[in-house]
Amino acid sequence: MTGEEPAGYARQMRVALARAAEAGARGEVPVGAVVLAPDGSVLAGAGNDRETSVDPTAHAEILALRQAARARGQWRLTGCTLVVTLEPCTMCAGAAVLARVDRVVYGAEDAKAGAAGSLWDVLRDRRLNHRPEVLGGVLAEECASVLTGFFTARRMREQ
């Protein structure tokens, strides 16, 4: 679902945006993610860390899911919600499915790599054993603006 502002997730998306800003300040693509516990509290959060850690899997979502699993002491994150500033890619959407999160909430769509409906729809693929609820478009313009600003500044530095 996109285009509408799902009620109740703007505050949590702002927490994810803060993680994105931290990542951007380190030279990472500014994507942030938080995992909410079943009671809505922030269980874990991270920003992209691929450049710093030299790890192609160090996307914000993967790091946040790993932290949340450690915090809960189990890999099943049933009852949890993944909130991310950018529509998850196939790897991150697959991780959300495998972690059994109840819901994935994202901000900006990713027409080039999105796997929550833009390019692919891994999260709602009926062939998979788990399909989280998907809510898109939360603070979409703000989330997209962070990314656009980052890449614009990077292009200017490269000239």
mmCIF file of C-alpha atoms in Angstrom:
data_model
loop_
_atom_site.group_PDB
_atom_site.id
_atom_site.type_symbol
_atom_site.label_atom_id
_atom_site.label_comp_id
_atom_site.label_asym_id
_atom_site.label_seq_id
_atom_site.Cartn_x
_atom_site.Cartn_y
_atom_site.Cartn_z
ATOM 1 C CA MET A 1 0.000 0.000 0.000
ATOM 2 C CA THR A 2 1.503 3.313 -1.000
ATOM 3 C CA GLY A 3 0.324 6.877 -1.373
ATOM 4 C CA GLU A 4 -1.406 6.981 1.992
ATOM 5 C CA GLU A 5 0.200 7.846 5.287
ATOM 6 C CA PRO A 6 -0.395 4.826 7.554
ATOM 7 C CA ALA A 7 -1.315 6.040 10.990
ATOM 8 C CA GLY A 8 1.006 5.376 13.873
ATOM 9 C CA TYR A 9 4.392 4.948 12.212
ATOM 10 C CA ALA A 10 5.617 8.511 11.580
ATOM 11 C CA ARG A 11 7.338 8.693 14.994
ATOM 12 C CA GLN A 12 9.103 5.367 14.456
ATOM 13 C CA MET A 13 10.088 6.377 10.917
ATOM 14 C CA ARG A 14 11.743 9.483 12.371
ATOM 15 C CA VAL A 15 13.869 7.160 14.529
ATOM 16 C CA ALA A 16 14.849 5.258 11.371
ATOM 17 C CA LEU A 17 15.600 8.589 9.658
ATOM 18 C CA ALA A 18 17.968 9.456 12.531
ATOM 19 C CA ARG A 19 19.795 6.157 11.893
ATOM 20 C CA ALA A 20 19.931 7.041 8.194
ATOM 21 C CA ALA A 21 21.461 10.430 9.021
ATOM 22 C CA GLU A 22 24.120 8.748 11.172
ATOM 23 C CA ALA A 23 24.959 6.408 8.284
ATOM 24 C CA GLY A 24 25.147 9.311 5.846
ATOM 25 C CA ALA A 25 27.512 11.180 8.156
ATOM 26 C CA ARG A 26 29.851 8.152 7.942
ATOM 27 C CA GLY A 27 29.730 8.231 4.135
ATOM 28 C CA GLU A 28 27.250 5.375 3.872
ATOM 29 C CA VAL A 29 24.125 5.537 1.721
ATOM 30 C CA PRO A 30 21.680 7.036 4.251
ATOM 31 C CA VAL A 31 19.212 4.252 4.873
ATOM 32 C CA GLY A 32 18.032 3.544 8.396
ATOM 33 C CA ALA A 33 15.946 0.795 9.953
ATOM 34 C CA VAL A 34 14.435 -0.012 13.314
ATOM 35 C CA VAL A 35 12.728 -3.135 14.592
ATOM 36 C CA LEU A 36 9.785 -2.549 16.875
ATOM 37 C CA ALA A 37 8.934 -5.012 19.608
ATOM 38 C CA PRO A 38 5.340 -6.279 19.786
ATOM 39 C CA ASP A 39 4.564 -3.479 22.269
ATOM 40 C CA GLY A 40 5.781 -0.848 19.759
ATOM 41 C CA SER A 41 8.995 0.034 21.550
ATOM 42 C CA VAL A 42 12.241 0.200 19.577
ATOM 43 C CA LEU A 43 14.008 -3.128 19.995
ATOM 44 C CA ALA A 44 16.921 -2.471 17.612
ATOM 45 C CA GLY A 45 18.083 -0.040 14.975
ATOM 46 C CA ALA A 46 20.859 0.494 12.465
ATOM 47 C CA GLY A 47 21.990 2.416 9.438
ATOM 48 C CA ASN A 48 23.736 1.122 6.353
ATOM 49 C CA ASP A 49 27.317 0.049 7.070
ATOM 50 C CA ARG A 50 28.542 -1.575 3.845
ATOM 51 C CA GLU A 51 31.441 0.805 3.177
ATOM 52 C CA THR A 52 32.722 0.925 6.762
ATOM 53 C CA SER A 53 32.459 -2.808 7.407
ATOM 54 C CA VAL A 54 33.379 -3.819 3.837
ATOM 55 C CA ASP A 55 30.361 -6.129 3.935
ATOM 56 C CA PRO A 56 27.909 -6.247 1.026
ATOM 57 C CA THR A 57 25.191 -7.578 3.354
ATOM 58 C CA ALA A 58 25.480 -4.737 5.875
ATOM 59 C CA HIS A 59 22.209 -3.096 4.882
ATOM 60 C CA ALA A 60 20.346 -1.268 7.634
ATOM 61 C CA GLU A 61 17.557 -3.844 7.669
ATOM 62 C CA ILE A 62 19.893 -6.833 8.001
ATOM 63 C CA LEU A 63 21.821 -5.198 10.838
ATOM 64 C CA ALA A 64 18.634 -4.192 12.675
ATOM 65 C CA LEU A 65 17.125 -7.677 12.297
ATOM 66 C CA ARG A 66 20.331 -9.256 13.634
ATOM 67 C CA GLN A 67 20.331 -6.903 16.649
ATOM 68 C CA ALA A 68 16.656 -7.582 17.334
ATOM 69 C CA ALA A 69 17.173 -11.348 17.214
ATOM 70 C CA ARG A 70 20.064 -11.054 19.675
ATOM 71 C CA ALA A 71 17.975 -8.824 21.958
ATOM 72 C CA ARG A 72 15.098 -11.328 21.941
ATOM 73 C CA GLY A 73 17.361 -14.352 22.151
ATOM 74 C CA GLN A 74 15.712 -15.983 19.158
ATOM 75 C CA TRP A 75 15.712 -15.602 15.377
ATOM 76 C CA ARG A 76 11.933 -15.586 15.074
ATOM 77 C CA LEU A 77 10.766 -11.999 15.321
ATOM 78 C CA THR A 78 7.060 -12.812 15.409
ATOM 79 C CA GLY A 79 5.047 -9.820 16.546
ATOM 80 C CA CYS A 80 7.760 -7.376 15.488
ATOM 81 C CA THR A 81 7.661 -4.642 12.864
ATOM 82 C CA LEU A 82 10.544 -3.625 10.608
ATOM 83 C CA VAL A 83 10.508 0.112 9.823
ATOM 84 C CA VAL A 84 12.912 1.245 7.097
ATOM 85 C CA THR A 85 13.434 4.525 5.262
ATOM 86 C CA LEU A 86 13.781 2.879 1.816
ATOM 87 C CA GLU A 87 11.779 0.027 0.324
ATOM 88 C CA PRO A 88 13.721 -3.171 1.063
ATOM 89 C CA CYS A 89 15.757 -4.884 -1.652
ATOM 90 C CA THR A 90 15.348 -8.595 -2.388
ATOM 91 C CA MET A 91 17.949 -9.587 0.228
ATOM 92 C CA CYS A 92 16.353 -7.513 2.966
ATOM 93 C CA ALA A 93 12.800 -8.479 2.026
ATOM 94 C CA GLY A 94 13.866 -12.121 2.126
ATOM 95 C CA ALA A 95 15.444 -11.606 5.534
ATOM 96 C CA ALA A 96 12.230 -10.031 6.838
ATOM 97 C CA VAL A 97 10.255 -13.041 5.591
ATOM 98 C CA LEU A 98 12.734 -15.490 7.128
ATOM 99 C CA ALA A 99 12.728 -13.579 10.432
ATOM 100 C CA ARG A 100 8.915 -13.893 10.511
ATOM 101 C CA VAL A 101 8.303 -10.190 11.208
ATOM 102 C CA ASP A 102 4.596 -9.366 11.238
ATOM 103 C CA ARG A 103 4.922 -6.111 9.325
ATOM 104 C CA VAL A 104 7.292 -4.142 7.113
ATOM 105 C CA VAL A 105 6.826 -0.375 7.022
ATOM 106 C CA TYR A 106 8.881 1.669 4.586
ATOM 107 C CA GLY A 107 9.216 5.281 3.497
ATOM 108 C CA ALA A 108 10.525 5.914 -0.022
ATOM 109 C CA GLU A 109 9.912 3.547 -2.893
ATOM 110 C CA ASP A 110 12.904 2.089 -4.731
ATOM 111 C CA ALA A 111 12.018 1.704 -8.408
ATOM 112 C CA LYS A 112 15.451 0.217 -9.194
ATOM 113 C CA ALA A 113 15.712 -2.454 -6.494
ATOM 114 C CA GLY A 114 12.544 -2.443 -4.382
ATOM 115 C CA ALA A 115 11.150 -5.826 -3.396
ATOM 116 C CA ALA A 116 7.983 -4.679 -1.631
ATOM 117 C CA GLY A 117 6.019 -4.006 -4.787
ATOM 118 C CA SER A 118 8.040 -1.560 -6.888
ATOM 119 C CA LEU A 119 10.223 -3.925 -8.911
ATOM 120 C CA TRP A 120 9.534 -7.254 -7.203
ATOM 121 C CA ASP A 121 7.124 -8.217 -4.440
ATOM 122 C CA VAL A 122 9.016 -10.717 -2.321
ATOM 123 C CA LEU A 123 7.141 -9.757 0.839
ATOM 124 C CA ARG A 124 3.746 -10.761 -0.559
ATOM 125 C CA ASP A 125 4.828 -13.698 -2.709
ATOM 126 C CA ARG A 126 2.237 -16.414 -2.081
ATOM 127 C CA ARG A 127 4.822 -19.119 -2.740
ATOM 128 C CA LEU A 128 6.626 -18.238 0.499
ATOM 129 C CA ASN A 129 5.666 -19.645 3.880
ATOM 130 C CA HIS A 130 5.354 -16.224 5.560
ATOM 131 C CA ARG A 131 4.002 -12.941 4.229
ATOM 132 C CA PRO A 132 4.279 -9.887 6.454
ATOM 133 C CA GLU A 133 1.862 -7.007 6.164
ATOM 134 C CA VAL A 134 3.385 -4.220 4.041
ATOM 135 C CA LEU A 135 2.797 -0.509 4.582
ATOM 136 C CA GLY A 136 4.609 1.884 2.272
ATOM 137 C CA GLY A 137 4.847 5.624 1.930
ATOM 138 C CA VAL A 138 5.405 6.639 5.564
ATOM 139 C CA LEU A 139 7.157 10.025 5.422
ATOM 140 C CA ALA A 140 7.995 9.080 1.829
ATOM 141 C CA GLU A 141 9.011 12.553 0.692
ATOM 142 C CA GLU A 142 11.271 13.095 3.692
ATOM 143 C CA CYS A 143 12.887 9.684 3.274
ATOM 144 C CA ALA A 144 13.430 10.238 -0.464
ATOM 145 C CA SER A 145 14.830 13.718 0.163
ATOM 146 C CA VAL A 146 17.564 12.336 2.429
ATOM 147 C CA LEU A 147 18.699 9.981 -0.323
ATOM 148 C CA THR A 148 18.427 12.556 -3.098
ATOM 149 C CA GLY A 149 20.447 15.052 -1.064
ATOM 150 C CA PHE A 150 23.148 12.479 -0.364
ATOM 151 C CA PHE A 151 23.575 11.471 -4.006
ATOM 152 C CA THR A 152 23.421 15.077 -5.238
ATOM 153 C CA ALA A 153 26.200 16.060 -2.819
ATOM 154 C CA ARG A 154 28.246 13.026 -3.831
ATOM 155 C CA ARG A 155 27.940 13.843 -7.538
ATOM 156 C CA MET A 156 29.010 17.431 -6.864
ATOM 157 C CA ARG A 157 32.107 16.238 -4.954
ATOM 158 C CA GLU A 158 33.023 13.918 -7.829
ATOM 159 C CA GLN A 159 32.995 16.728 -10.412
#
